[in-house]
Short mmCIF file of C-alpha atoms and ligand atoms in Angstrom, two decimals:
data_model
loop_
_atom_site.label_atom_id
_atom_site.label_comp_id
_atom_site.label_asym_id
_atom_site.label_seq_id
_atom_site.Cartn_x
_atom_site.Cartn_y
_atom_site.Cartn_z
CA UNK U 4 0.00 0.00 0.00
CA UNK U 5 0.86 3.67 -0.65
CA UNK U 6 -0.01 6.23 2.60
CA UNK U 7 1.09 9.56 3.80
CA UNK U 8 3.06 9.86 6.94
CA UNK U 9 4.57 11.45 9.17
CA UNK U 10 8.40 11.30 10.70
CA UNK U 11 7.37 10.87 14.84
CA UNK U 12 11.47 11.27 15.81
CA UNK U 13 14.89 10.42 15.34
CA UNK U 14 18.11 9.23 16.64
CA UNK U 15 21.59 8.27 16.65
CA UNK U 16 22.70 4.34 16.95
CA UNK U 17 26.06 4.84 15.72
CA UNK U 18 28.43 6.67 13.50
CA UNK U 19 26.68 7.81 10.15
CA UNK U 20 23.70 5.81 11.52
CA UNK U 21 20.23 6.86 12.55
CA UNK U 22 16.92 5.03 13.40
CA UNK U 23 13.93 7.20 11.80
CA UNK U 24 10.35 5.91 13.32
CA UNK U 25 7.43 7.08 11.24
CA UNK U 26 3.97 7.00 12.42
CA UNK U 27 1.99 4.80 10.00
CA UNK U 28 -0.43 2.02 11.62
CA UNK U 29 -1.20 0.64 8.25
CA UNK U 30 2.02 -0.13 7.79
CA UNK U 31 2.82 -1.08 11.16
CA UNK U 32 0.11 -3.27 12.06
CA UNK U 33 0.93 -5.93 9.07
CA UNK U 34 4.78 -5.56 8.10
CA UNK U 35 7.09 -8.67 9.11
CA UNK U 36 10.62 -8.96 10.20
CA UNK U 37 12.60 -9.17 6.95
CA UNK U 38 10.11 -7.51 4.66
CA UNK U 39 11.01 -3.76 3.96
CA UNK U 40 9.63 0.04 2.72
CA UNK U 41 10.28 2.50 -0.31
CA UNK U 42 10.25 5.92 1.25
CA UNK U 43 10.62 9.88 -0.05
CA UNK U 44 9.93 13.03 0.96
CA UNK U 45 6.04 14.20 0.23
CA UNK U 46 5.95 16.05 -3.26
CA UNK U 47 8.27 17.33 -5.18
CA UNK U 48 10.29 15.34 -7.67
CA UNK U 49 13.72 15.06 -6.30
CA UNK U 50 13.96 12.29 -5.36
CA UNK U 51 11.97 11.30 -7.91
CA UNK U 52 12.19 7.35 -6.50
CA UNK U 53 11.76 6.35 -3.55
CA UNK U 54 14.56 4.27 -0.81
CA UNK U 55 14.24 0.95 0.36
CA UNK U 56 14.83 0.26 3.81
CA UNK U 57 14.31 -2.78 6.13
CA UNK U 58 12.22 -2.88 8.99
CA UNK U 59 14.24 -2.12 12.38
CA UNK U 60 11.23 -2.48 14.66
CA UNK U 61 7.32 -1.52 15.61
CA UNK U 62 6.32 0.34 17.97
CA UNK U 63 2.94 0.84 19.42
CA UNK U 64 1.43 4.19 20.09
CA UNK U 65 -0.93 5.32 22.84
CA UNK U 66 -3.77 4.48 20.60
CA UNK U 67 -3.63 2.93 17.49
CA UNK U 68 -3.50 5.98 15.13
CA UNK U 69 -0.23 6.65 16.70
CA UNK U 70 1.48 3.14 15.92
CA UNK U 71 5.02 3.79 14.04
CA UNK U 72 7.45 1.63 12.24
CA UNK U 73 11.27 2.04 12.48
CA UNK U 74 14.39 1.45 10.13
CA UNK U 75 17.70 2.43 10.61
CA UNK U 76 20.44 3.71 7.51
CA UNK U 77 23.16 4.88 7.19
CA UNK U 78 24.42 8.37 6.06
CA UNK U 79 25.61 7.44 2.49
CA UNK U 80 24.01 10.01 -0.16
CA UNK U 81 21.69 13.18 -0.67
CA UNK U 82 18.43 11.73 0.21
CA UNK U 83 20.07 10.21 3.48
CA UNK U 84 21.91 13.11 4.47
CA UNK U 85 18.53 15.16 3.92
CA UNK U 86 16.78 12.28 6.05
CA UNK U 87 19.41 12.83 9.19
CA UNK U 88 18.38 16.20 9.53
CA UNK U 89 14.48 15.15 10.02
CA UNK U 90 13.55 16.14 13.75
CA UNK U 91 9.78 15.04 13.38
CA UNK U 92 6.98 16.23 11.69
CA UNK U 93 8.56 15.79 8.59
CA UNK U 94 5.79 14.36 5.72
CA UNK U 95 6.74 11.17 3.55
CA UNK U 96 4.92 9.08 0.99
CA UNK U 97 5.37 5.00 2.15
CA UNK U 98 5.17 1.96 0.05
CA UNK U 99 4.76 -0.89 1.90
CA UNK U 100 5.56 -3.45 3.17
CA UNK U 101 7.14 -4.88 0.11
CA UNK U 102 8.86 -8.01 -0.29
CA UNK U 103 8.37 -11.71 1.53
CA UNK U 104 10.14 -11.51 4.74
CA UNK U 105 12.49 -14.19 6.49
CA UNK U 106 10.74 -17.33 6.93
CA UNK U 107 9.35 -18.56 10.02
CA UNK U 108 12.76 -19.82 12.13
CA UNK U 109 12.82 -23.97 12.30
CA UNK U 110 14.94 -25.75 15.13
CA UNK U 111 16.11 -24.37 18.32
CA UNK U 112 18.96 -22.63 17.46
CA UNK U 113 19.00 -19.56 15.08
CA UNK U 114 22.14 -17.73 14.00
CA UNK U 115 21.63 -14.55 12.80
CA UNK U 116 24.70 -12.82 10.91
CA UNK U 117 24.59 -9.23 10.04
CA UNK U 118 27.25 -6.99 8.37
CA UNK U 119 27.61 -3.53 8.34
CA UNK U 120 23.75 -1.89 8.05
CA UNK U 121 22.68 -5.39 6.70
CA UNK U 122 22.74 -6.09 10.90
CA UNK U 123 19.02 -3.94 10.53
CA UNK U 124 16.50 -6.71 10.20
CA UNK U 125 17.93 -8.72 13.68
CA UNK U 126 16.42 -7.35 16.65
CA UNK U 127 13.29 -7.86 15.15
CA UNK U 128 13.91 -11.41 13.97
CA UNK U 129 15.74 -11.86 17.36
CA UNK U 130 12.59 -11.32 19.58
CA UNK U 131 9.80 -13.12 16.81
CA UNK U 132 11.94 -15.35 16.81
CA UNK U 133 12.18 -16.07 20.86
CA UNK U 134 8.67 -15.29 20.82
CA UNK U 135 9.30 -11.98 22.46
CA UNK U 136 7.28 -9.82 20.33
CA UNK U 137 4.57 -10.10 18.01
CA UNK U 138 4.74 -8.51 14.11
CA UNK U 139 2.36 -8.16 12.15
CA UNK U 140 -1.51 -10.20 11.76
CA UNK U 141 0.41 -13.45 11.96
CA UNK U 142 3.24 -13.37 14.15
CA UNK U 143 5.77 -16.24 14.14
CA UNK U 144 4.63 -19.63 16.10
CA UNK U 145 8.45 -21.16 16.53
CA UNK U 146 10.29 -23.30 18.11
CA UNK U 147 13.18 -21.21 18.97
CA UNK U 148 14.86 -21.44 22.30
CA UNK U 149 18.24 -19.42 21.30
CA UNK U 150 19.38 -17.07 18.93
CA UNK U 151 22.88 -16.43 18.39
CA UNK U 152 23.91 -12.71 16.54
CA UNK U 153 27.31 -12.73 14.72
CA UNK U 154 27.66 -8.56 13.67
CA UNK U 155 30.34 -6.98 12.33
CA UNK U 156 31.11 -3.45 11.21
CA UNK U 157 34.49 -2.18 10.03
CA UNK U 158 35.19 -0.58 13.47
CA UNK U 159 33.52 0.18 16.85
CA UNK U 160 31.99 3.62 16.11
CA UNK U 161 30.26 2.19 13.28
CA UNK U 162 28.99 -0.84 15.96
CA UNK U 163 25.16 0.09 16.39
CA UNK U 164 23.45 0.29 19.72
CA UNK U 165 21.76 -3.42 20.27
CA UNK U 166 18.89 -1.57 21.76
CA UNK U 167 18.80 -4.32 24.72
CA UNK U 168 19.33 -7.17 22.15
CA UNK U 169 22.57 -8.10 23.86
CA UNK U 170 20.86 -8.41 27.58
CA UNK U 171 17.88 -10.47 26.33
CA UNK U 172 17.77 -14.30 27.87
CA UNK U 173 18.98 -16.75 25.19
CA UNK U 174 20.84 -14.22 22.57
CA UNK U 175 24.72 -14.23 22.42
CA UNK U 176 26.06 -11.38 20.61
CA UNK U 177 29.58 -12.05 19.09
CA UNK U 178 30.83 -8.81 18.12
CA UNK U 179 33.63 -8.82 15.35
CA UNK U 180 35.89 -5.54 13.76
CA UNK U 181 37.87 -5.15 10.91
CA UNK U 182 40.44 -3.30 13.04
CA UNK U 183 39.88 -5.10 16.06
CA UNK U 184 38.45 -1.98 18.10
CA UNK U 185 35.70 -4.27 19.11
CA UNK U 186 35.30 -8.07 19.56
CA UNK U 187 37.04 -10.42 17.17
CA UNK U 188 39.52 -8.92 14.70
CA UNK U 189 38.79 -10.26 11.62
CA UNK U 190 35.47 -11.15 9.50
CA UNK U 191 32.39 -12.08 10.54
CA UNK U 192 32.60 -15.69 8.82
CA UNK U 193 35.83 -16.67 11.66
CA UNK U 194 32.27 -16.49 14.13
CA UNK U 195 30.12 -18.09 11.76
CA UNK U 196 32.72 -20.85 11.03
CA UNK U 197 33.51 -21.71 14.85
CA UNK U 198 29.92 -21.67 15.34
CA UNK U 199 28.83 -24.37 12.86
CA UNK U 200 31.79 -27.01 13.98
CA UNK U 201 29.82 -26.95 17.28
CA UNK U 202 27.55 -30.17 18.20
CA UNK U 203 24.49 -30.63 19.96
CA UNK U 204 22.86 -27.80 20.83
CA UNK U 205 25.46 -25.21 20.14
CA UNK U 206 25.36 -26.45 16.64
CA UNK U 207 23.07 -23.47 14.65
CA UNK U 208 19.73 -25.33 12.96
CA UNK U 209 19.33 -22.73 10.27
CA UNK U 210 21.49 -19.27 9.72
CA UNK U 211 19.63 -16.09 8.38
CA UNK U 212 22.29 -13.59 7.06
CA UNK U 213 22.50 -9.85 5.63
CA UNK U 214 25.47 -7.77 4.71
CA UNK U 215 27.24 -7.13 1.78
CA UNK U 216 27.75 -9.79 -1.12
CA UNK U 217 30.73 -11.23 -0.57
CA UNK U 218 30.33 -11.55 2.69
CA UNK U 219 26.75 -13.17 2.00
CA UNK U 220 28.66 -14.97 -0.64
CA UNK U 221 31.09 -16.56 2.28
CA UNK U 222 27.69 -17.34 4.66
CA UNK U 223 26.39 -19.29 1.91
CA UNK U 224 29.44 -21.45 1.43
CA UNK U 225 30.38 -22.06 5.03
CA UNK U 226 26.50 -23.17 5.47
CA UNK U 227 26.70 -25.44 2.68
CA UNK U 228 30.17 -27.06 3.51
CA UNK U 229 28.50 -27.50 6.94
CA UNK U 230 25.08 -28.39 5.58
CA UNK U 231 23.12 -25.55 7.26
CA UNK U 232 19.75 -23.87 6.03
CA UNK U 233 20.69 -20.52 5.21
CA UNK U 234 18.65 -17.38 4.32
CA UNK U 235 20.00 -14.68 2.63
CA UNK U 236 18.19 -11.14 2.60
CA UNK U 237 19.53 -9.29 -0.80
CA UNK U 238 20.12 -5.95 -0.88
CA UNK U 239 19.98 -5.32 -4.67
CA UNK U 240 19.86 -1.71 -5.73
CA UNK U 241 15.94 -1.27 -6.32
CA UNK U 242 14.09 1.38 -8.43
CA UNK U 243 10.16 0.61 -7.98
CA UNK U 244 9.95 -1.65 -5.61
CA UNK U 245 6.62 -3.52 -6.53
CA UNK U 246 7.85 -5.90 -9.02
CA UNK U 247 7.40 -3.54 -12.26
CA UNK U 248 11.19 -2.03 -13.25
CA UNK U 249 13.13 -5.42 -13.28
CA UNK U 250 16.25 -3.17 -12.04
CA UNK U 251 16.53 -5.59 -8.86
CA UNK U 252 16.31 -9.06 -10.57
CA UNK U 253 19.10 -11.98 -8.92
CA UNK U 254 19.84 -15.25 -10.68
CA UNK U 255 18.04 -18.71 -9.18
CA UNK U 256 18.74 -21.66 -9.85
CA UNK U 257 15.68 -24.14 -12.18
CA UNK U 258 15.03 -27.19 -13.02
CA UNK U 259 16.66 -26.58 -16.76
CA UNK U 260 19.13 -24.12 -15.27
CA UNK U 261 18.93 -20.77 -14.11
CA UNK U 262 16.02 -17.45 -14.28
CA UNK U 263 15.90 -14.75 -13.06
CA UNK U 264 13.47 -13.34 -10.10
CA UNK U 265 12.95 -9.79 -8.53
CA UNK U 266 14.14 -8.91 -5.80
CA UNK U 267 11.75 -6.70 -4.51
CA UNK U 268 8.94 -9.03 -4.84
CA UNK U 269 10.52 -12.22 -4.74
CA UNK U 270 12.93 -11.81 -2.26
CA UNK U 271 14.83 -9.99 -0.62
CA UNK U 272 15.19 -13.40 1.39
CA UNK U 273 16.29 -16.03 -0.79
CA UNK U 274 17.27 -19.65 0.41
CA UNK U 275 21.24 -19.81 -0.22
CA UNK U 276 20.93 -23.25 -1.91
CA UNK U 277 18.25 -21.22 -4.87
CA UNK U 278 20.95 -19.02 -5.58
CA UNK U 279 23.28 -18.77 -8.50
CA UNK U 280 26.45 -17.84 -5.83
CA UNK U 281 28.13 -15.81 -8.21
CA UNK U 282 25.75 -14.18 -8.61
CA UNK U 283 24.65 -13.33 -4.93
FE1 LIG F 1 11.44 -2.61 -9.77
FE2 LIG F 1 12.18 -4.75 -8.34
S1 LIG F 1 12.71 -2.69 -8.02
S2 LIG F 1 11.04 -4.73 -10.19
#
């Protein structure tokens, strides 16, 4: 759906990094973990497109008019510099949500790795996951009893605030730095790999992953070698966002070889084993 909104606030979760919340029940009453928005400034033509961003979180209002959505970016262009001055009040056309959203966790024990902004979608899978909070009209029914977070960012000011992720029963944060000013120092995969040559219980069932593509590329491989579901959410460069530009389309494996599929509407979560790597 399209609606008119309005920014509620802002603030800061890191270096170049800001979590927007827009008041928008529509929106916020169905969206899923996983699934994401287009967004612009009201009028005008410039932007002429909209920006997609993933859900962060929901958040209900003191009645129901008032319930907001959340999604954090960071500071990379013109629209998202113009976006990090909005103080509230601000008015912006939504499309949404678009896209099918991370599946429904299976097992006990999910690992969750995020890289870079691609760490956005977690806290909200994190606590659907544990059964912690409900999103949208049919909120997850799983059988999740830990969650493991692997999240990396080059160094520690770029590290977002865990909003209370890190302190929740069950969740293990494993924190990982490209210059070692936080947690491991090295990639994200070093977690991931010491993760999946765990047994029993410490073994991950299934591993849902966002980031950039080589680093997605990596998930994908280690999950294979160790024969782990994994769930990749794509973050192709989109232009409508509703399935009718086919600027956002990914390579999947068929039957007789390969097709393509959108993105926006067939994704952004793809299972790693549908996916042409290379092309990931
Ligand atoms: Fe237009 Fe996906 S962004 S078809």
């Amino acid at each position: 759906m399209q609606v008119q909104a309005k920014v509620a606030s802002q603030r800061q979760l890191a270096e170049d990094t800001f979590c927007l919340r827009v008041t928008a029940p529509e929106v916020a009453r169905i969206i899923q973990p996983g699934q994401f928005l287009m967004i612009r400034p009201e009028g005008g033509f410039d932007p002429i497109l909209g920006r997609p961003f993933a859900l962060y979180d929901v958040i209900p209002g003191e009645t129901p008019e008032q319930d907001a959505f959340e999604f954090v970016y960071h500071v990379v262009g013109k629209m998202t510099h113009l976006m990090s001055e909005w103080t509230g009040g601000e008015e912006v056309e939504v499309w949404g949500p678009l896209g099918n959203g991370f599946p429904t966790p299976s097992g006990k024990h999910l690992l969750c790795v995020g890289g870079g902004i691609g760490y956005t979608p977690f806290p909200a899978v994190i606590r659907a996951a544990l059964g912690l909070k409900p999103f949208g009209e049919s909120p997850w029914k799983t059988t999740t009893e830990r969650v493991t977070f692997c999240y990396a960012a080059q160094t520690a000011s770029k590290l977002a605030d865990l909003e209370g992720v890190e302190s929740l029963e069950n969740v293990s944060v494993q924190l990982a730095t490209d210059d070692g000013s936080r947690g491991h120092h090295g990639l994200v995969t070093d977690l991931l790999a010491k993760a999946l040559e765990q047994s029993g219980d410490d073994r991950p069932d299934e591993v849902f992953c966002c980031g950039p593509e080589r680093m997605m590329q990596a998930v994908a491989r280690l999950c294979e070698q160790h024969q782990v579901n994994c769930w990749l959410s794509l973050e192709t460069p989109m232009a409508c966002g509703f399935g009718a530009c086919f600027s956002c389309v990914t390579k999947v494996k068929t039957c007789d070889g390969w097709d393509y599929r959108r993105t926006c509407v067939e994704g952004p979560i793809f299972s790693a084993a549908e996916l042409e790597l290379s092309e990931v």
